[in-house]
XYZ file of C-alpha atoms in Angstrom:
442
model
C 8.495 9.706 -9.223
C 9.199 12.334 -6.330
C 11.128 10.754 -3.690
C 11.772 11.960 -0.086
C 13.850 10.545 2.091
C 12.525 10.791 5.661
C 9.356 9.483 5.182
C 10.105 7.012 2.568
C 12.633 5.168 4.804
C 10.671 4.895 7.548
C 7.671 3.600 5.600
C 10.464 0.436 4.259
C 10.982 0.008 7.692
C 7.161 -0.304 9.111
C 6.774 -2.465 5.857
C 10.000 -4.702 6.238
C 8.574 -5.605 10.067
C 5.276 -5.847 9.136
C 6.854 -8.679 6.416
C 8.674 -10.580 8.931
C 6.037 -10.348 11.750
C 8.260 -8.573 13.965
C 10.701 -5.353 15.067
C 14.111 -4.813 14.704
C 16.886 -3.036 16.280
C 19.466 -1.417 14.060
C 23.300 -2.581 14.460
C 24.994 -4.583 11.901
C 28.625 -2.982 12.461
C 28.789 -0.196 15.550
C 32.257 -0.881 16.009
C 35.357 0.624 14.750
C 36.950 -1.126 12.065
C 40.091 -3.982 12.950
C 42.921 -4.022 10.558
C 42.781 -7.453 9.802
C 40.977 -10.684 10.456
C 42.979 -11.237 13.539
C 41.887 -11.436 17.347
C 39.811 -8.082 17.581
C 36.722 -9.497 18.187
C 35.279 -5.812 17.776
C 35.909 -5.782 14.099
C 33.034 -4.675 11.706
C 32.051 -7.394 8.389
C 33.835 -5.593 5.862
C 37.344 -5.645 7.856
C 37.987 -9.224 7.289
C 40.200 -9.774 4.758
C 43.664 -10.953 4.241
C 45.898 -7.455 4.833
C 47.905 -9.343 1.506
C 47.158 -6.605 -1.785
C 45.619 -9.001 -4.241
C 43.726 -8.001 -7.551
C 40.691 -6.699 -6.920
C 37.962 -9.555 -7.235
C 35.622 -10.257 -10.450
C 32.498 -7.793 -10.413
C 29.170 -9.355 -8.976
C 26.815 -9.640 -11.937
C 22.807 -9.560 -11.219
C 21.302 -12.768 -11.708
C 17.506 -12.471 -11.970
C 15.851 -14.721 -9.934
C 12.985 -17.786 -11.025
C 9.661 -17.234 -9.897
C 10.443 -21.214 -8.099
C 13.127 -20.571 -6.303
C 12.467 -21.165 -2.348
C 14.214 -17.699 -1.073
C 13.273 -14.388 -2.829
C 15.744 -11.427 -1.931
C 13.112 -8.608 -1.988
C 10.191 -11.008 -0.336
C 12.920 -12.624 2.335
C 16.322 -11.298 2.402
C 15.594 -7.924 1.767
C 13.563 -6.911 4.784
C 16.052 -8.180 7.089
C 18.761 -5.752 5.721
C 16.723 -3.051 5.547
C 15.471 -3.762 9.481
C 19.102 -5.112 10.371
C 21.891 -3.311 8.619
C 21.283 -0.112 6.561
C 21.620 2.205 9.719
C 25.266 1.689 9.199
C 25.368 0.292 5.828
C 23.218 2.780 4.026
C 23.700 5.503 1.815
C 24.858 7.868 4.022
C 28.701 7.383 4.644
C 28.587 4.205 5.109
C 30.832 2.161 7.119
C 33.744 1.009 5.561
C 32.066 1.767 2.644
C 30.241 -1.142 2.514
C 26.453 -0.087 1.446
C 22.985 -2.039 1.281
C 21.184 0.747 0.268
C 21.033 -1.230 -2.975
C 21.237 -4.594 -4.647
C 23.783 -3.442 -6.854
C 25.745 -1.600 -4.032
C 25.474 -4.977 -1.757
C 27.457 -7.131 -4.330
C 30.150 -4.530 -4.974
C 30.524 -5.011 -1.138
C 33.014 -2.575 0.827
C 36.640 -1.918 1.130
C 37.909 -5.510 1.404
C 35.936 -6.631 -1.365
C 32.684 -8.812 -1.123
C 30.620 -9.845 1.316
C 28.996 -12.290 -1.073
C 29.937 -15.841 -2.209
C 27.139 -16.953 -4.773
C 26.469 -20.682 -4.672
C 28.529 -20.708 -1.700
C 27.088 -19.461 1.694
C 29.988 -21.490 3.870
C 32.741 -18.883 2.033
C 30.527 -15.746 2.123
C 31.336 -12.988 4.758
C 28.077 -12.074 5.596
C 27.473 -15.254 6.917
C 30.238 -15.840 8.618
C 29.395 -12.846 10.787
C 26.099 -13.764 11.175
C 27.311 -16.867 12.662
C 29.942 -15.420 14.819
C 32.814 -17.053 12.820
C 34.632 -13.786 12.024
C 34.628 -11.984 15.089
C 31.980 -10.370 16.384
C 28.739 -11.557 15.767
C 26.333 -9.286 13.629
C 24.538 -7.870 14.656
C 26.394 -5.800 17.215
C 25.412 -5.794 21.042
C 21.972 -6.950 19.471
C 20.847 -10.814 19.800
C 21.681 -12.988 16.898
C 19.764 -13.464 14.049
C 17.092 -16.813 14.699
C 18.739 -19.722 13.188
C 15.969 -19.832 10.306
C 16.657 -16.532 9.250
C 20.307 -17.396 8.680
C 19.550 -20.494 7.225
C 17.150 -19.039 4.755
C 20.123 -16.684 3.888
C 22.379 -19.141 3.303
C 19.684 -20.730 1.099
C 19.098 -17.554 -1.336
C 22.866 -17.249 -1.332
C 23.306 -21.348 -1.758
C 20.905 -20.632 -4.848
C 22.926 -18.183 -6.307
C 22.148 -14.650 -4.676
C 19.835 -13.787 -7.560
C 17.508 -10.930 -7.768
C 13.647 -10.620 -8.048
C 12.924 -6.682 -8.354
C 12.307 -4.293 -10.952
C 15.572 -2.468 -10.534
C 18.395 -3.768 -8.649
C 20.108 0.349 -8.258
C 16.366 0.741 -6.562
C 16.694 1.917 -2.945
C 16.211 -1.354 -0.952
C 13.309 0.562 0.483
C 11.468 0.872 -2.455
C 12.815 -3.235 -3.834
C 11.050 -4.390 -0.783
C 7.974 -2.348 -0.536
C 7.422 -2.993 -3.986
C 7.363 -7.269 -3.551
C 5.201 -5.871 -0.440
C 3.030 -4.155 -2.622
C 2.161 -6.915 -5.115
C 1.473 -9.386 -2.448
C -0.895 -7.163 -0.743
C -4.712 -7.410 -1.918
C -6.240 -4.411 -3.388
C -8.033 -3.970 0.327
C -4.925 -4.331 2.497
C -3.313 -1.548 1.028
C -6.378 0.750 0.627
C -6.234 0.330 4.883
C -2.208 0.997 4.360
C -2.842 4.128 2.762
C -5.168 5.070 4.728
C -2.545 5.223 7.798
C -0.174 6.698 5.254
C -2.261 9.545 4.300
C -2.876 10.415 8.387
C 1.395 10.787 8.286
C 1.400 12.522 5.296
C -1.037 15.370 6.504
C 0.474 15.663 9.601
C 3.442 16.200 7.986
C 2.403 18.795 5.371
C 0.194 20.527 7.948
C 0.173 19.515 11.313
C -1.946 22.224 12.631
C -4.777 21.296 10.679
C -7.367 19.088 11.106
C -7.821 16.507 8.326
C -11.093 14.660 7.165
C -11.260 12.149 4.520
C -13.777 11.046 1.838
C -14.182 7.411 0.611
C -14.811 6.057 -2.599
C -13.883 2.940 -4.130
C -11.320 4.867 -6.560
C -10.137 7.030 -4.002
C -9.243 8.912 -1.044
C -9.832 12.253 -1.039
C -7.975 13.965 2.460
C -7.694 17.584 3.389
C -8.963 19.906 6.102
C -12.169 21.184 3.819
C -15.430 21.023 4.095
C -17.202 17.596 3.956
C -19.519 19.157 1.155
C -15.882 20.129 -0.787
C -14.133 16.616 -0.224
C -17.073 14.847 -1.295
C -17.559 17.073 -5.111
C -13.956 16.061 -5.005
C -14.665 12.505 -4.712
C -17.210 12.506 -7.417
C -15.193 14.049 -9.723
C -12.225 12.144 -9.159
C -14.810 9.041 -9.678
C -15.877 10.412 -12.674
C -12.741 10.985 -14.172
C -11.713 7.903 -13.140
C -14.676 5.861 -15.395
C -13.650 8.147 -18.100
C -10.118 6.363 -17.752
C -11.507 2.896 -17.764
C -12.599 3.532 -21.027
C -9.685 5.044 -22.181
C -7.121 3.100 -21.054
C -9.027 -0.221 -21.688
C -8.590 -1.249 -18.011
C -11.232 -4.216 -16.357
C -13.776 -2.899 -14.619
C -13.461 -5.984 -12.432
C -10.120 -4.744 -11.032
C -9.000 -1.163 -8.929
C -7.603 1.384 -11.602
C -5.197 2.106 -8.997
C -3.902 -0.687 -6.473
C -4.884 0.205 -2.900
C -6.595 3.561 -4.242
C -5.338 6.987 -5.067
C -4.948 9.811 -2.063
C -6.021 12.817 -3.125
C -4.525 16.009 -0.829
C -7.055 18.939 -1.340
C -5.753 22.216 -0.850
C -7.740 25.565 -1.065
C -4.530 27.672 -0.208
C -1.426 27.690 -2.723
C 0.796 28.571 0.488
C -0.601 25.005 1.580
C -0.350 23.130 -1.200
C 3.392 24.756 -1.400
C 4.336 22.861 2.030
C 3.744 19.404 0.553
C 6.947 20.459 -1.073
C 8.545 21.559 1.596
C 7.786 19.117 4.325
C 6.967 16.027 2.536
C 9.002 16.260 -0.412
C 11.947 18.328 0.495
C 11.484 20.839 -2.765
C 10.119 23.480 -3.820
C 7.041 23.001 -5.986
C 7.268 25.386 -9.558
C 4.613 28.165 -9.355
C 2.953 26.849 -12.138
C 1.669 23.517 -10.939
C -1.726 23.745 -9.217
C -1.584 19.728 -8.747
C 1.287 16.931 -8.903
C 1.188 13.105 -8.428
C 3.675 10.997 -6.475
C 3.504 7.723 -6.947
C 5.440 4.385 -4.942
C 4.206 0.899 -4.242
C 3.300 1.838 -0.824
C 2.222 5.432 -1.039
C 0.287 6.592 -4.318
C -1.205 10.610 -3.785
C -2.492 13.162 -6.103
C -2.431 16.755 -5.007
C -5.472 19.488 -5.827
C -5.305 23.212 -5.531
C -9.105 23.888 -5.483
C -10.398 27.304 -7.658
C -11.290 30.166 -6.062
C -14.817 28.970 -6.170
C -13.912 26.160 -4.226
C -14.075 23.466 -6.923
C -11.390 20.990 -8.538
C -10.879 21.210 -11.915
C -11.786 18.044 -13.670
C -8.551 17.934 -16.024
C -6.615 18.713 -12.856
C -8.133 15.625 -11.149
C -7.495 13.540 -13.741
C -4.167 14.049 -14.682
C -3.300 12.887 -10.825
C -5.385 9.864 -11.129
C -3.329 9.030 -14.850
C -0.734 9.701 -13.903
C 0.007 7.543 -10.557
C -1.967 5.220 -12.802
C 0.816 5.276 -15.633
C 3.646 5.092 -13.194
C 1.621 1.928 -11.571
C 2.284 0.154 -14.207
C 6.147 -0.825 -14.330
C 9.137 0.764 -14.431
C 8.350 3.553 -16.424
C 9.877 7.005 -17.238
C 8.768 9.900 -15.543
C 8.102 12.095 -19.169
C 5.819 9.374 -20.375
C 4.135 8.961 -17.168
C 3.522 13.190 -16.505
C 2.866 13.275 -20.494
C 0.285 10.824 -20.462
C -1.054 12.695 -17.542
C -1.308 16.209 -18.984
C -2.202 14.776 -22.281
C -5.552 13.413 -20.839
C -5.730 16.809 -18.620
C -6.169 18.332 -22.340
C -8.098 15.863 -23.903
C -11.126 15.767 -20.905
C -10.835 19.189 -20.403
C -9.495 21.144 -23.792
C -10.809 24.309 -22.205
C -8.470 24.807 -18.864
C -6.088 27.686 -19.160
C -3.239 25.605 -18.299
C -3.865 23.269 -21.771
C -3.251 27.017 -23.528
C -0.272 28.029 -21.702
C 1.246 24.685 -22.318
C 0.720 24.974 -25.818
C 2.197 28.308 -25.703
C 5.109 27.857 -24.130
C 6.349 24.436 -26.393
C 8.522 26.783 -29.039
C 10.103 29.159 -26.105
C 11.340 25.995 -24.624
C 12.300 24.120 -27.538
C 14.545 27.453 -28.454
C 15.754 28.056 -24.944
C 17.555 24.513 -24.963
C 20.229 23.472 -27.586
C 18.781 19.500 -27.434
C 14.791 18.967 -27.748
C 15.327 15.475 -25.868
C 16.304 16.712 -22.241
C 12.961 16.103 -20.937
C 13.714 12.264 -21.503
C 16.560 12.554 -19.577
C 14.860 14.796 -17.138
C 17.426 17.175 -17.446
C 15.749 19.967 -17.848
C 13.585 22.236 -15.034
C 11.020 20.262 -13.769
C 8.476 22.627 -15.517
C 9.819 22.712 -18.924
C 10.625 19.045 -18.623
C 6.957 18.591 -17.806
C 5.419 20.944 -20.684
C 7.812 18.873 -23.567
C 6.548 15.742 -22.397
C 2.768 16.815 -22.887
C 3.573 17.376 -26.044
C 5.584 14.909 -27.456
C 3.321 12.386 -26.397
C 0.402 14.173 -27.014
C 1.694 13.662 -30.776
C 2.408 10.028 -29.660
C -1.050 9.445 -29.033
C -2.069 11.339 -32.294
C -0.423 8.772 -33.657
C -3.354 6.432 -34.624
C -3.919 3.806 -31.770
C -0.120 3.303 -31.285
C -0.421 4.912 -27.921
C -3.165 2.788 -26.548
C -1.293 -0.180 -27.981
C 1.898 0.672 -25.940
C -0.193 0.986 -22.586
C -1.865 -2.340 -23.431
C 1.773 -4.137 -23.593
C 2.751 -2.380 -20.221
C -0.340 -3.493 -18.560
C 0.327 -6.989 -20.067
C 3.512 -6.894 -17.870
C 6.299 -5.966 -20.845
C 8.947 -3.344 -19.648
C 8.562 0.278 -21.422
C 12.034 0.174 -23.459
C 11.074 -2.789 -25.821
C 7.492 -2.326 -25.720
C 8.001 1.324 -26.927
C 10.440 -0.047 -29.798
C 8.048 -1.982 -30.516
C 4.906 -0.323 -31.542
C 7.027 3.022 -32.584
C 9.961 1.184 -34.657
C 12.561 2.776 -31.996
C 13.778 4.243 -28.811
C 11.738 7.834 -27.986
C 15.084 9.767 -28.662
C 14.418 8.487 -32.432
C 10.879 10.290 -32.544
C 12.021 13.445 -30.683
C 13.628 15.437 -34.085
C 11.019 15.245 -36.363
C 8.429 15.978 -33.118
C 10.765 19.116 -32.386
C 10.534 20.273 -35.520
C 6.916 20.701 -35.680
C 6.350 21.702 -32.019
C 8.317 24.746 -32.388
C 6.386 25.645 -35.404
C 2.988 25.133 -34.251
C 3.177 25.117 -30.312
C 2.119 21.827 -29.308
């Protein structure tokens, strides 16, 4: 997945206060730092320790939470951080190097150690500066935090500070907007995205004046023609039925969770500045379309033809691939190679599917390890053209392929499920697949 910060932290915010039915302020610790536990009321949470060198305390392991247990982190704990403390404690220098920006960065705590007591809220730091019993109360020159909220802290900490997301070194943005995500119905989001789509655009191009196209697949946005967006809806919708079948997905349920955005572009200097303003990179010269893809903001981008048309490959390999990447935690190669796989399978005849094929070997020879793409190690290009075609040969591989997307879809995470039905890890399959790619250029 593309990330970008700007946009993507201020989405976690709207999303954490949207959660907890209310707005925040940001201060957890404005003040300068105290050298010990002592009388300076002004201290910040991570100064109070004893000033005594001791051996540095037992690591923090992540405990995954029960589905039973009263207090979630990403559904209840999480929000509040995000709303409440990462302005100071986030990933950019943060103070006293304590960090929230993570799960795994709040256990290792800060310089005095951390700021977590599982199973015992009474000894924890954190709450004794919520409460005021360590100097200043958090947070700073802010009103305390309502009773309920603390106690409901001192609960999930009381219950051993356990985890409930997919990835505890995942932003804290991106924990909590995915437990937002899942809890939202299909229609809630779709009139998320919606909103999301408006701050895109006006991002990307704010001089230009954006209409939108419904469908119950997706949302097609740009600033062309109403005769444009809507072929662009209907081939997006056919594509889309086409990936039902395919993919074995219910036709009782949305192929993609609060609908796809799809940015259409009839300008390459256009479509360029969703890089540049939304994205904060450059996109390769190659690409004519890309997909990003987060619990709260799925998009597909289209470069129209000359002609004024969207390529039905093109389409589709947006709508796969956010679809893919919807599904778990999953690698970026497998989710882009599953993407441009299906790009060549609906439509063998686009150019691109050629040049792909073409330029397998000159990559392959141009890098001393075939496997960089899993890593994605490799420019974002090349990394993108390797994983077409190693799992184009994946899917070649009898109905192996359709079995693996069946287990994620069933809820299993990629690593085992891929063991699984292959008989190992990708990097296993890569050799013999490198071996033939160079020779035949796909």
């Amino acid at each position: 997945m593309h990330r970008y910060r700007c946009g993507r932290f201020s989405l976690g915010i709207a999303w954490a206060a949207l959660l907890l039915g209310t707005s925040f302020s940001f201060a957890w610790g404005a003040a300068p730092a105290a050298k010990s536990d002592g009388p300076d009321s002004a201290a910040p949470l991570s100064s109070f320790s004893s000033t005594k060198k001791e051996d540095p305390p037992a690591k923090l392991a992540v405990v995954a939470a029960a589905p039973q247990d009263a207090v979630q982190f990403a559904r209840d704990i999480g929000p509040v951080l995000l709303a409440q403390c990462t302005e100071c404690h986030g990933d950019q220098n943060p103070r006293n190097n304590l960090s929230m920006q993570t799960f795994n960065r709040l256990l290792r705590g800060g310089d005095s150690g951390a700021v977590l007591t599982p199973k015992k809220p009474e000894e924890s730091l954190l709450i004794k500066k919520l409460r005021g019993a360590a100097g200043a109360r958090m947070p700073k020159d802010r009103p305390p935090l309502p009773e309920e909220t603390i106690a409901k802290i001192e609960t999930w900490i009381l219950l051993g500070a356990k985890f409930d997301g997919l990835d505890a070194e995942a932003a804290l943005e991106d924990t909590v907007a995915q437990t937002l995500a899942q809890h939202a119905t299909h229609d809630e989001l779709s009139r998320r995205r919606i909103e999301v789509a408006a701050r895109n655009w006006r991002l990307i191009l704010p001089d230009a004046p954006a209409h939108y196209e419904e469908t119950p697949q997706v949302l097609v946005y740009g600033s062309a023609t109403a005769e444009i967006l809507a072929d662009v809806a209907r081939v997006a919708d056919d594509q889309a039925a086409k990936l039902r079948k395919l993919f074995k997905t219910p036709n009782d349920q949305p192929l993609v969770k609060g609908r796809l955005t799809i940015f259409v572009f009839d300008k390459r200097y256009d479509y360029g500045e969703v890089g540049t303003m939304l994205e904060h990179r450059e996109i390769p010269a190659a690409w004519r379309g890309h997909w990003h893809y987060s619990p709260l903001d799925a998009y597909g981008c289209v470069l129209l033809s000359s002609e004024g048309k969207a390529s039905p490959g093109l389409v589709a390999q947006q709508i796969a691939g956010a679809y893919v990447a919807g599904l778990g935690k999953i690698p970026r190669w497998f989710a882009e190679g599953t993407a441009r796989a299906v790009a060549a399978k609906f439509e063998p005849k686009d150019p691109r599917v050629k040049t792909w094929d073409e330029q397998v070997p000159r990559i392959l020879k141009a890098h001393e390890k075939p496997d960089g793409f899993l890593s994605d190690s490799l420019p974002p290009e090349e990394s993108d053209v390797l994983s077409y075609s190693f799992v184009k040969s994946l899917m070649a591989s009898g109905n192996r392929h359709a079995a693996l997307i069946a287990a994620l879809q069933q809820g299993t995470a990629f690593d085992p499920a891929f063991a699984k039905v292959y008989g190992g890890p990708p990097s296993q399959l890569v050799p013999h697949w490198a071996v033939r790619a160079a020779k035949l250029g796909r």
